[in-house]
Short mmCIF file of C-alpha atoms in Angstrom, two decimals:
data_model
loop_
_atom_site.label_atom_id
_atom_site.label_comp_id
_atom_site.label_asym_id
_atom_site.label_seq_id
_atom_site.Cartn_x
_atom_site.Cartn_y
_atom_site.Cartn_z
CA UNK E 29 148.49 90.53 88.23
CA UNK E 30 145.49 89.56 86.07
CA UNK E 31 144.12 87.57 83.31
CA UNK E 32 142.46 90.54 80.70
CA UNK E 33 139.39 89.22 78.90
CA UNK E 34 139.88 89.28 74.97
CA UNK E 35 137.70 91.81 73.92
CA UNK E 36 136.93 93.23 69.91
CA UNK E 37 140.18 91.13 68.54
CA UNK E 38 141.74 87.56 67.99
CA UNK E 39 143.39 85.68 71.18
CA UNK E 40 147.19 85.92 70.35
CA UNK E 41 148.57 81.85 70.95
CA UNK E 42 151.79 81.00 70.39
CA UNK E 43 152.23 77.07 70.47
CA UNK E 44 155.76 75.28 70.98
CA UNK E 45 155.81 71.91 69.80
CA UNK E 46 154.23 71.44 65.92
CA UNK E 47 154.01 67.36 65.70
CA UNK E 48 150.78 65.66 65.38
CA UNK E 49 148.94 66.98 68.88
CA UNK E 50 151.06 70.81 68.67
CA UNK E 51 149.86 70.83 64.71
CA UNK E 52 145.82 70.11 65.34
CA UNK E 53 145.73 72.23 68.64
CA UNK E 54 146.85 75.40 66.76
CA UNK E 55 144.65 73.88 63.47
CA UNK E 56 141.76 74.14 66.01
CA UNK E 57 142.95 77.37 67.22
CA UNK E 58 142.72 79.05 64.14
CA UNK E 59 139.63 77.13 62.54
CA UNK E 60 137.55 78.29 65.12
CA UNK E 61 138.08 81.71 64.27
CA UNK E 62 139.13 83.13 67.76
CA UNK E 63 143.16 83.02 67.82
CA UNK E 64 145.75 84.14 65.59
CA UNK E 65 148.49 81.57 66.23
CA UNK E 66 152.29 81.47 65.82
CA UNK E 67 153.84 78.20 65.80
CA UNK E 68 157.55 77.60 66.95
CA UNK E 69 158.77 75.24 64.29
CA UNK E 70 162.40 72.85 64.84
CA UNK E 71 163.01 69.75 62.54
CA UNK E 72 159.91 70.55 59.89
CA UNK E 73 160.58 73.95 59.87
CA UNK E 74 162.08 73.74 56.30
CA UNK E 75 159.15 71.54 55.05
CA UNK E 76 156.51 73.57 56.63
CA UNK E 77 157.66 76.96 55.12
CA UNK E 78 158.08 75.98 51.83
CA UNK E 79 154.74 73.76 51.46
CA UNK E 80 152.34 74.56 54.39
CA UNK E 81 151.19 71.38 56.35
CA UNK E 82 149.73 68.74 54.73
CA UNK E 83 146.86 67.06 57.11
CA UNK E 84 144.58 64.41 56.50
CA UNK E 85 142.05 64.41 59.67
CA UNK E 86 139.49 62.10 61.00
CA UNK E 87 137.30 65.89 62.30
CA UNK E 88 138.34 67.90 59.33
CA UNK E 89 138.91 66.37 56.19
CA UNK E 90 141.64 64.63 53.95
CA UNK E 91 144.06 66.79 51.52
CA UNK E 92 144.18 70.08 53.92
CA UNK E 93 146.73 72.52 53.11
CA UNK E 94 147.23 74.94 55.89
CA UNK E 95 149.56 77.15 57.15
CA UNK E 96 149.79 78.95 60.71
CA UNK E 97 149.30 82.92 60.67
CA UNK E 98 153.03 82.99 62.09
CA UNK E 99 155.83 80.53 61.65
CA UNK E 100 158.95 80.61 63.54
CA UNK E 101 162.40 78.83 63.27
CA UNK E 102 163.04 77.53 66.95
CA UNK E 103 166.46 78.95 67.05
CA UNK E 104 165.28 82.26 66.13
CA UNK E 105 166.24 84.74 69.28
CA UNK E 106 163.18 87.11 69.18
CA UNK E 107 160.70 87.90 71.88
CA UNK E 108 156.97 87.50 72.43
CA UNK E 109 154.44 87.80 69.87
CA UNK E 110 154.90 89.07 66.25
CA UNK E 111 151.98 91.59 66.95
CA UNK E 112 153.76 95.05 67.45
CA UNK E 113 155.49 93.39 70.36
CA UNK E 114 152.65 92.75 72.79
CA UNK E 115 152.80 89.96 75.02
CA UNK E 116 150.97 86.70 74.12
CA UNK E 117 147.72 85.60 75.63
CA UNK E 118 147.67 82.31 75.92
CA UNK E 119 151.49 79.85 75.23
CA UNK E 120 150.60 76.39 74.42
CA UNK E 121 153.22 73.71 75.41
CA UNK E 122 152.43 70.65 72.93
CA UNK E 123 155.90 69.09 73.11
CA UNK E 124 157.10 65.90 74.64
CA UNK E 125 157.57 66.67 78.44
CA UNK E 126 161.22 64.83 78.88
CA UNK E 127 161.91 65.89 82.64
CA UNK E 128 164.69 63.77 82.90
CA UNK E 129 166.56 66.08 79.70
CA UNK E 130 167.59 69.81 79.66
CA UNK E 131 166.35 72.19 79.34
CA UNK E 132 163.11 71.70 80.48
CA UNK E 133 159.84 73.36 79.67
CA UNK E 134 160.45 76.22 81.58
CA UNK E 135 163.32 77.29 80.49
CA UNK E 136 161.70 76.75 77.05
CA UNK E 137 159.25 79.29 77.44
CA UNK E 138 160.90 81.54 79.74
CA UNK E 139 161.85 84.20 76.95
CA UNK E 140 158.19 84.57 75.93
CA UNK E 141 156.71 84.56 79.36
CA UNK E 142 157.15 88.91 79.37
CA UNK E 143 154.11 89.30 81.44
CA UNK E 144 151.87 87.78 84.26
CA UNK E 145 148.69 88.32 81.75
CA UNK E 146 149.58 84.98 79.29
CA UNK E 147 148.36 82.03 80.64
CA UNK E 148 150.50 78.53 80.43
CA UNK E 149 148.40 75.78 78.59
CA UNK E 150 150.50 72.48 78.82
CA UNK E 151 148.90 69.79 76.46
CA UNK E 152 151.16 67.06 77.41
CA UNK E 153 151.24 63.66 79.29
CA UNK E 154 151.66 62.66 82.67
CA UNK E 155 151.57 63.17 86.31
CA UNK E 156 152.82 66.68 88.60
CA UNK E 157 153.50 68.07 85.29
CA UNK E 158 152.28 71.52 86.16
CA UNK E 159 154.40 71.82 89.29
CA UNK E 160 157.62 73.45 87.68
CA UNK E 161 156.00 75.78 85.43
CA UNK E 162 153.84 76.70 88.98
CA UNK E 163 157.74 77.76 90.23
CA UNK E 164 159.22 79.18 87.39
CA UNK E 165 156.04 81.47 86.79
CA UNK E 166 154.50 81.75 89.59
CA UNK E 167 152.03 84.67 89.06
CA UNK E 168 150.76 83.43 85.75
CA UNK E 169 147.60 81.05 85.54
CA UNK E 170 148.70 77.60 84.55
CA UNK E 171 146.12 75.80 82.30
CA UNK E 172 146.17 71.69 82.40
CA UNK E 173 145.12 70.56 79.37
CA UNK E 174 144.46 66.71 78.82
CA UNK E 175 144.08 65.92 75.17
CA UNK E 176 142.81 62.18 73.55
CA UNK E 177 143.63 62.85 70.19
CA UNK E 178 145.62 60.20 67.93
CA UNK E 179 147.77 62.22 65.35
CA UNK E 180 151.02 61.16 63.61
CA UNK E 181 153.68 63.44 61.57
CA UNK E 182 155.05 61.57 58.92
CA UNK E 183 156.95 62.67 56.63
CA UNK E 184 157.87 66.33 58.14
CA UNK E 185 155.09 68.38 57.73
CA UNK E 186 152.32 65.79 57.28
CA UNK E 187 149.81 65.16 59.53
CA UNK E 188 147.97 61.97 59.94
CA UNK E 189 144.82 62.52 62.17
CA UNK E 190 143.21 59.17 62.91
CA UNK E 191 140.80 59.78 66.57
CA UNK E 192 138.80 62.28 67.11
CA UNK E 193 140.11 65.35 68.47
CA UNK E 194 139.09 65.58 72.47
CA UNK E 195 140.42 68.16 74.94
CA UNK E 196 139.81 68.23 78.79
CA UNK E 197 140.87 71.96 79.74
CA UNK E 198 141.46 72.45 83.76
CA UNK E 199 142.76 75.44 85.91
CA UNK E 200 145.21 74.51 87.76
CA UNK E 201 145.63 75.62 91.38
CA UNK E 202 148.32 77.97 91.99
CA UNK E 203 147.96 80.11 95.83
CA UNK E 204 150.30 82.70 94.59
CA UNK E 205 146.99 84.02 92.79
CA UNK E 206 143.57 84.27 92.88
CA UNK E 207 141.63 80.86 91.85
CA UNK E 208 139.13 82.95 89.95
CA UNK E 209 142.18 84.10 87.87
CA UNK E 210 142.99 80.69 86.86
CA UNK E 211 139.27 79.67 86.25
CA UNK E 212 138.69 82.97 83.76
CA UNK E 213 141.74 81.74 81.96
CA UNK E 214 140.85 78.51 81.39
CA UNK E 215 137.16 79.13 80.42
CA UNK E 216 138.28 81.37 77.81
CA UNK E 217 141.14 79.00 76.17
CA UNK E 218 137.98 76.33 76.36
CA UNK E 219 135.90 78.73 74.52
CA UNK E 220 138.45 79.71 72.22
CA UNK E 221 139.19 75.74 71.45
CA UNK E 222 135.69 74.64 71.53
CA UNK E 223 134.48 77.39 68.90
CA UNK E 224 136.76 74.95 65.97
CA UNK E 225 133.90 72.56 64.41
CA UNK E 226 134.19 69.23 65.08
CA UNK E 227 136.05 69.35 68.00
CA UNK E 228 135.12 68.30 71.70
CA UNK E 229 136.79 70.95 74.07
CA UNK E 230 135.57 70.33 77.64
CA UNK E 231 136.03 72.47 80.81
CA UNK E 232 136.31 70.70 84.11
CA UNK E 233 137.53 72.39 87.46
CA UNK E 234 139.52 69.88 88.41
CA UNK E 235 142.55 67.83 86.39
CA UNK E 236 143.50 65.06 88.51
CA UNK E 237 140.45 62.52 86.75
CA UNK E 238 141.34 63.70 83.35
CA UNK E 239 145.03 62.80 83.89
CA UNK E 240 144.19 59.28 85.47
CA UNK E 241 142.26 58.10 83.04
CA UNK E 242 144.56 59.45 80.16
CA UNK E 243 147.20 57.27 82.93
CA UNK E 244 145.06 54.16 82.19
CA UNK E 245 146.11 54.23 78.44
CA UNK E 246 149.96 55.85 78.70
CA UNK E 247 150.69 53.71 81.40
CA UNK E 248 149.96 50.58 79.81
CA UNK E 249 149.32 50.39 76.27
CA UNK E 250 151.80 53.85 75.10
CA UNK E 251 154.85 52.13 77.18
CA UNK E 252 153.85 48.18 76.64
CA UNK E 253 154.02 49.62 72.58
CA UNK E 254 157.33 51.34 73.14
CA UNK E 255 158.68 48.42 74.72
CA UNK E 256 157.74 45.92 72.13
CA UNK E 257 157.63 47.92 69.12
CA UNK E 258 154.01 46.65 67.96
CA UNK E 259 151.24 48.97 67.52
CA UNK E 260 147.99 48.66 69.54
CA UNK E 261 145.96 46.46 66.92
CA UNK E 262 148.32 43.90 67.19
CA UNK E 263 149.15 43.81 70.94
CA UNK E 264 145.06 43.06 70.94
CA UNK E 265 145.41 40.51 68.44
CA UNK E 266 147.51 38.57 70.50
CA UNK E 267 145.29 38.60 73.75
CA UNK E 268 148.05 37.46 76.11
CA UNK E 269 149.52 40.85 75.77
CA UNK E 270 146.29 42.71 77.02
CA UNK E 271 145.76 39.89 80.10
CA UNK E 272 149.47 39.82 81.01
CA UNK E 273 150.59 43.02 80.82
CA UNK E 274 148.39 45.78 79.74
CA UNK E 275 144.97 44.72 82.01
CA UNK E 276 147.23 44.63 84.93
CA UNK E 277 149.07 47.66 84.32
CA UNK E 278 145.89 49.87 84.23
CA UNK E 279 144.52 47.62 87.21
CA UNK E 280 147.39 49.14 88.91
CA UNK E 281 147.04 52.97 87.80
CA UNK E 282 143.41 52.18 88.87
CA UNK E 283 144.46 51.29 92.61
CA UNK E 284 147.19 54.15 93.04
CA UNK E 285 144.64 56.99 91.73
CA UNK E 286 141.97 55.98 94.16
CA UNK E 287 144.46 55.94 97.32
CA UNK E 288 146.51 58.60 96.19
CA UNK E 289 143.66 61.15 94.60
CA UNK E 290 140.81 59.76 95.72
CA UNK E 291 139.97 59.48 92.29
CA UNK E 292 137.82 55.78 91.10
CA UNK E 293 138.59 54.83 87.39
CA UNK E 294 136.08 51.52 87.10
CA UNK E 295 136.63 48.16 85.65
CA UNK E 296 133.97 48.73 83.07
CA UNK E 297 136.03 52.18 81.80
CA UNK E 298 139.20 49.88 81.62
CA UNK E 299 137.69 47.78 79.20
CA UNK E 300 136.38 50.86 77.57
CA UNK E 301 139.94 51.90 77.32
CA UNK E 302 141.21 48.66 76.04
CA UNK E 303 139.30 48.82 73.26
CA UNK E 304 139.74 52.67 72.57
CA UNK E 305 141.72 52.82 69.21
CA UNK E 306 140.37 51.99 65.69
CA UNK E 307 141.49 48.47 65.51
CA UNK E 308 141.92 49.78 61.82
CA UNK E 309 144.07 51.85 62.48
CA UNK E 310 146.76 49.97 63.59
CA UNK E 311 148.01 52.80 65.66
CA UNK E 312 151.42 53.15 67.10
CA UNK E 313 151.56 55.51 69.92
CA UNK E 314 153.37 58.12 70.69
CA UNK E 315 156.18 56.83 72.74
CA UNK E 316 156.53 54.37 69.71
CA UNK E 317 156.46 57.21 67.65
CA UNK E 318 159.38 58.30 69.52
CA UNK E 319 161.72 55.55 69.30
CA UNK E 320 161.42 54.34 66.02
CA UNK E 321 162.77 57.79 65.46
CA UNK E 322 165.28 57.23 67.70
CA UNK E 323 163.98 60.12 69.96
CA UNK E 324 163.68 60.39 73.90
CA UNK E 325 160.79 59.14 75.23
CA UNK E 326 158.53 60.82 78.34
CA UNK E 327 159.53 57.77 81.17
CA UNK E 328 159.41 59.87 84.24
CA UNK E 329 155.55 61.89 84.38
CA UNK E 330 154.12 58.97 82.18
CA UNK E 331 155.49 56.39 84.20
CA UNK E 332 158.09 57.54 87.31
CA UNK E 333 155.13 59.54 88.56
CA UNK E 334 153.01 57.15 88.95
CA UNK E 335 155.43 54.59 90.32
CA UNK E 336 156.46 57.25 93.26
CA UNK E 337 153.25 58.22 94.02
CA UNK E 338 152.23 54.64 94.60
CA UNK E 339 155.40 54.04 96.76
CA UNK E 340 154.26 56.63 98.96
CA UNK E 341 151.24 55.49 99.04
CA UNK E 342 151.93 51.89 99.90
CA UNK E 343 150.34 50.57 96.86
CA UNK E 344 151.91 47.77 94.85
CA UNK E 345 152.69 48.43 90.94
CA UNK E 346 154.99 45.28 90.18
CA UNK E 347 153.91 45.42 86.54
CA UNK E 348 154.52 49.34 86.18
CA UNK E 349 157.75 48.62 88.07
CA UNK E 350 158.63 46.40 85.59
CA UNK E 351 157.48 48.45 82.10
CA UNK E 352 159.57 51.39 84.36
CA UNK E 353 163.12 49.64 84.37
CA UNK E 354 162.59 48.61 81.00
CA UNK E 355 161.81 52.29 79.48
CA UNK E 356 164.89 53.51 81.68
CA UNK E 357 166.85 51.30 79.96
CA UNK E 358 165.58 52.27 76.28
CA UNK E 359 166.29 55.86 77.37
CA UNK E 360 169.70 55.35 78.61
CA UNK E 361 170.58 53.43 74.69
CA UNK E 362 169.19 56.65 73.61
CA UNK E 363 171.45 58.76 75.47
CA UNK E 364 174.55 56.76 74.81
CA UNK E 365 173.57 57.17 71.14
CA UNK E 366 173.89 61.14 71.44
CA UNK E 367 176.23 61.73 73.90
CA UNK E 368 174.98 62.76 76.94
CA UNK E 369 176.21 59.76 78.40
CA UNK E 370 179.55 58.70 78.37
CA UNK E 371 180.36 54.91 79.40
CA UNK E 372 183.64 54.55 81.33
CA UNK E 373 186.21 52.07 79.21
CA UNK E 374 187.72 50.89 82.77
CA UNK E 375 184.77 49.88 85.28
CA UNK E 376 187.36 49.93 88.24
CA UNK E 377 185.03 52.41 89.83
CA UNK E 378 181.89 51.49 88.53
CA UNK E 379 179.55 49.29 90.78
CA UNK E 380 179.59 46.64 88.15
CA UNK E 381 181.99 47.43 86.79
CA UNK E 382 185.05 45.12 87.65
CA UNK E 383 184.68 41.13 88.24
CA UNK E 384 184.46 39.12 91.86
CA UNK E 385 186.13 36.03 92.89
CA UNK E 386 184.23 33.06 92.63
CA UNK E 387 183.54 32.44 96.32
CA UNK E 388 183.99 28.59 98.03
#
């Protein structure tokens, strides 16, 4: 049970999840000069094999033709790396964490995972996201990574690259093994990251600030967007939507991290985050992203999380309640649409499902 330095040849990284984040992680990866990636490909696998990516990037340039060392189908059975069969050192998780949709990450990862040596790097969104890869692996060191990074895929295989590329790298505590283990991993993925020009890769002992302020943002302006289906530029136009909705929905991230974490997010970086994207850009986030491809959206560590943790806590999040119901709802539609929902025809036994007299 150890993390082995990577000594006299190229960290091996496989990364799951190739979209806009996945694509410029294992870009970075590679540009730097340190890792020899493999990239698990799914619906751009086809475009991606026969044409490379295509990326046009606010860090690295427009017109970029690249391709990963490896490429593989994400239905292909093999195991671990495609380097005489030795394990991998670091797996990056860049996909949409959907806890509320099987199979999870784990179970993603679980037939690469052959050793205790590869650390788990999960660039994703939300809160307690590291706890079930904690208990599925629990002698491996778990890396949080926290990444501010705009970056769209559209069409397949084309990446759009429009903020600058920002990564807050974290151990993350696991007492099945040494802290020190954790530490050395994560100091070498950040060295690894950080050797890429152009990029900002940034080590920090602890997560839990990172992933509050990243909060501030996801819980207000990546849901409000999802919700309304208007991109960023626009929802600032307007004004009302900032006061009514999105102000007070990072007001109220701002009062649950500070009694929950004891973590203090200020007005002034509130307003800092308000203002964030290029008002140019007309950026539609992620979550957006997601449904006007009609794909499941991340409601439960961007915004369930939160919402429980403040319960507990006693703190009142009537706007996140509110933006919570409403994503529910978006991901049930979704659902319906493939399936794993089925609605009763009769609603004899449903809770709403069958009429009440009309009382006196």
């Amino acid at each position: 049970m150890s993390f082995i330095p990577i000594k006299g040849r190229k960290a091996r990284v496989l990364v799951f999840g190739s979209g806009g984040v996945g694509t410029m992680a294992a870009y970075a990866l590679e540009k730097g000069g340190m890792a020899e990636v493999t990239t698990v490909l799914r619906s751009n696998f086809k475009a991606v094999t026969e044409s490379g990516f295509k990326i046009n990037s606010i860090d690295h340039g427009l017109d970029i033709s690249w391709s990963p060392t490896h490429i593989r189908n994400a239905k292909d059975e093999r195991h671990c790396s495609d380097n005489a069969s030795q394990p991998y050192d670091f797996i990056v998780v860049a996909t949409k964490n959907l806890a509320d949709i099987t199979p999870g990450v784990a179970s993603l990862i679980d037939r690469d995972v052959i050793s205790d040596t590869t650390a788990i790097v999960l660039l994703q969104n939300g809160l307690n996201i590291e706890r079930p890869i904690v208990d599925a692996f629990p002698y491996n060191p778990v890396i949080s990574g926290v990444p501010y990074i705009g970056a769209i895929e559209s069409p397949p295989g084309t990446i759009n690259h429009v903020n600058h590329d920002e990564l807050i790298i974290s151990p993350f505590r696991n007492d099945n093994i040494p802290c020190k283990l954790s530490e050395d991993a994560a100091m070498n993925f950040q060295e690894i990251y950080g050797s890429c020009p152009n990029v900002t890769c940034i080590y920090e002992r602890s997560v839990e600030k990172a992933r509050w302020r990243k909060l501030l943002y996801n819980a207000s302006y990546n849901t409000i967007a999802a919700i309304l289906g208007m991109d960023t530029s626009r929802m600032r136009a307007s004004e009302f939507i900032i006061d009514d909705l999105v102000r007070p929905a990072m007001k109220e991230i701002q009062a649950t991290a500070r009694q929950v974490s004891g973590v203090h997010l200020t007005d002034d970086l509130i307003e800092t985050v308000i203002r964030q994207d290029n008002y140019k850009a007309f950026f539609r986030p992620s979550m957006l992203q997601d449904i006007d491809k009609g794909k499941h959206i991340e409601v439960e560590n961007i915004i369930g999380e939160p919402v429980r943790e403040a319960e507990k806590a006693g703190v009142e999040t009537p706007t996140l309640r509110v933006i919570y119901s409403l994503l529910k709802a978006l991901q049930f539609k979704i659902k319906i649409v493939e399936g794993l929902v089925e609605v009763p025809t009769s609603g004899e036994k449903l809770k709403y499902g069958t009429s009440r007299t009309r009382g006196g």
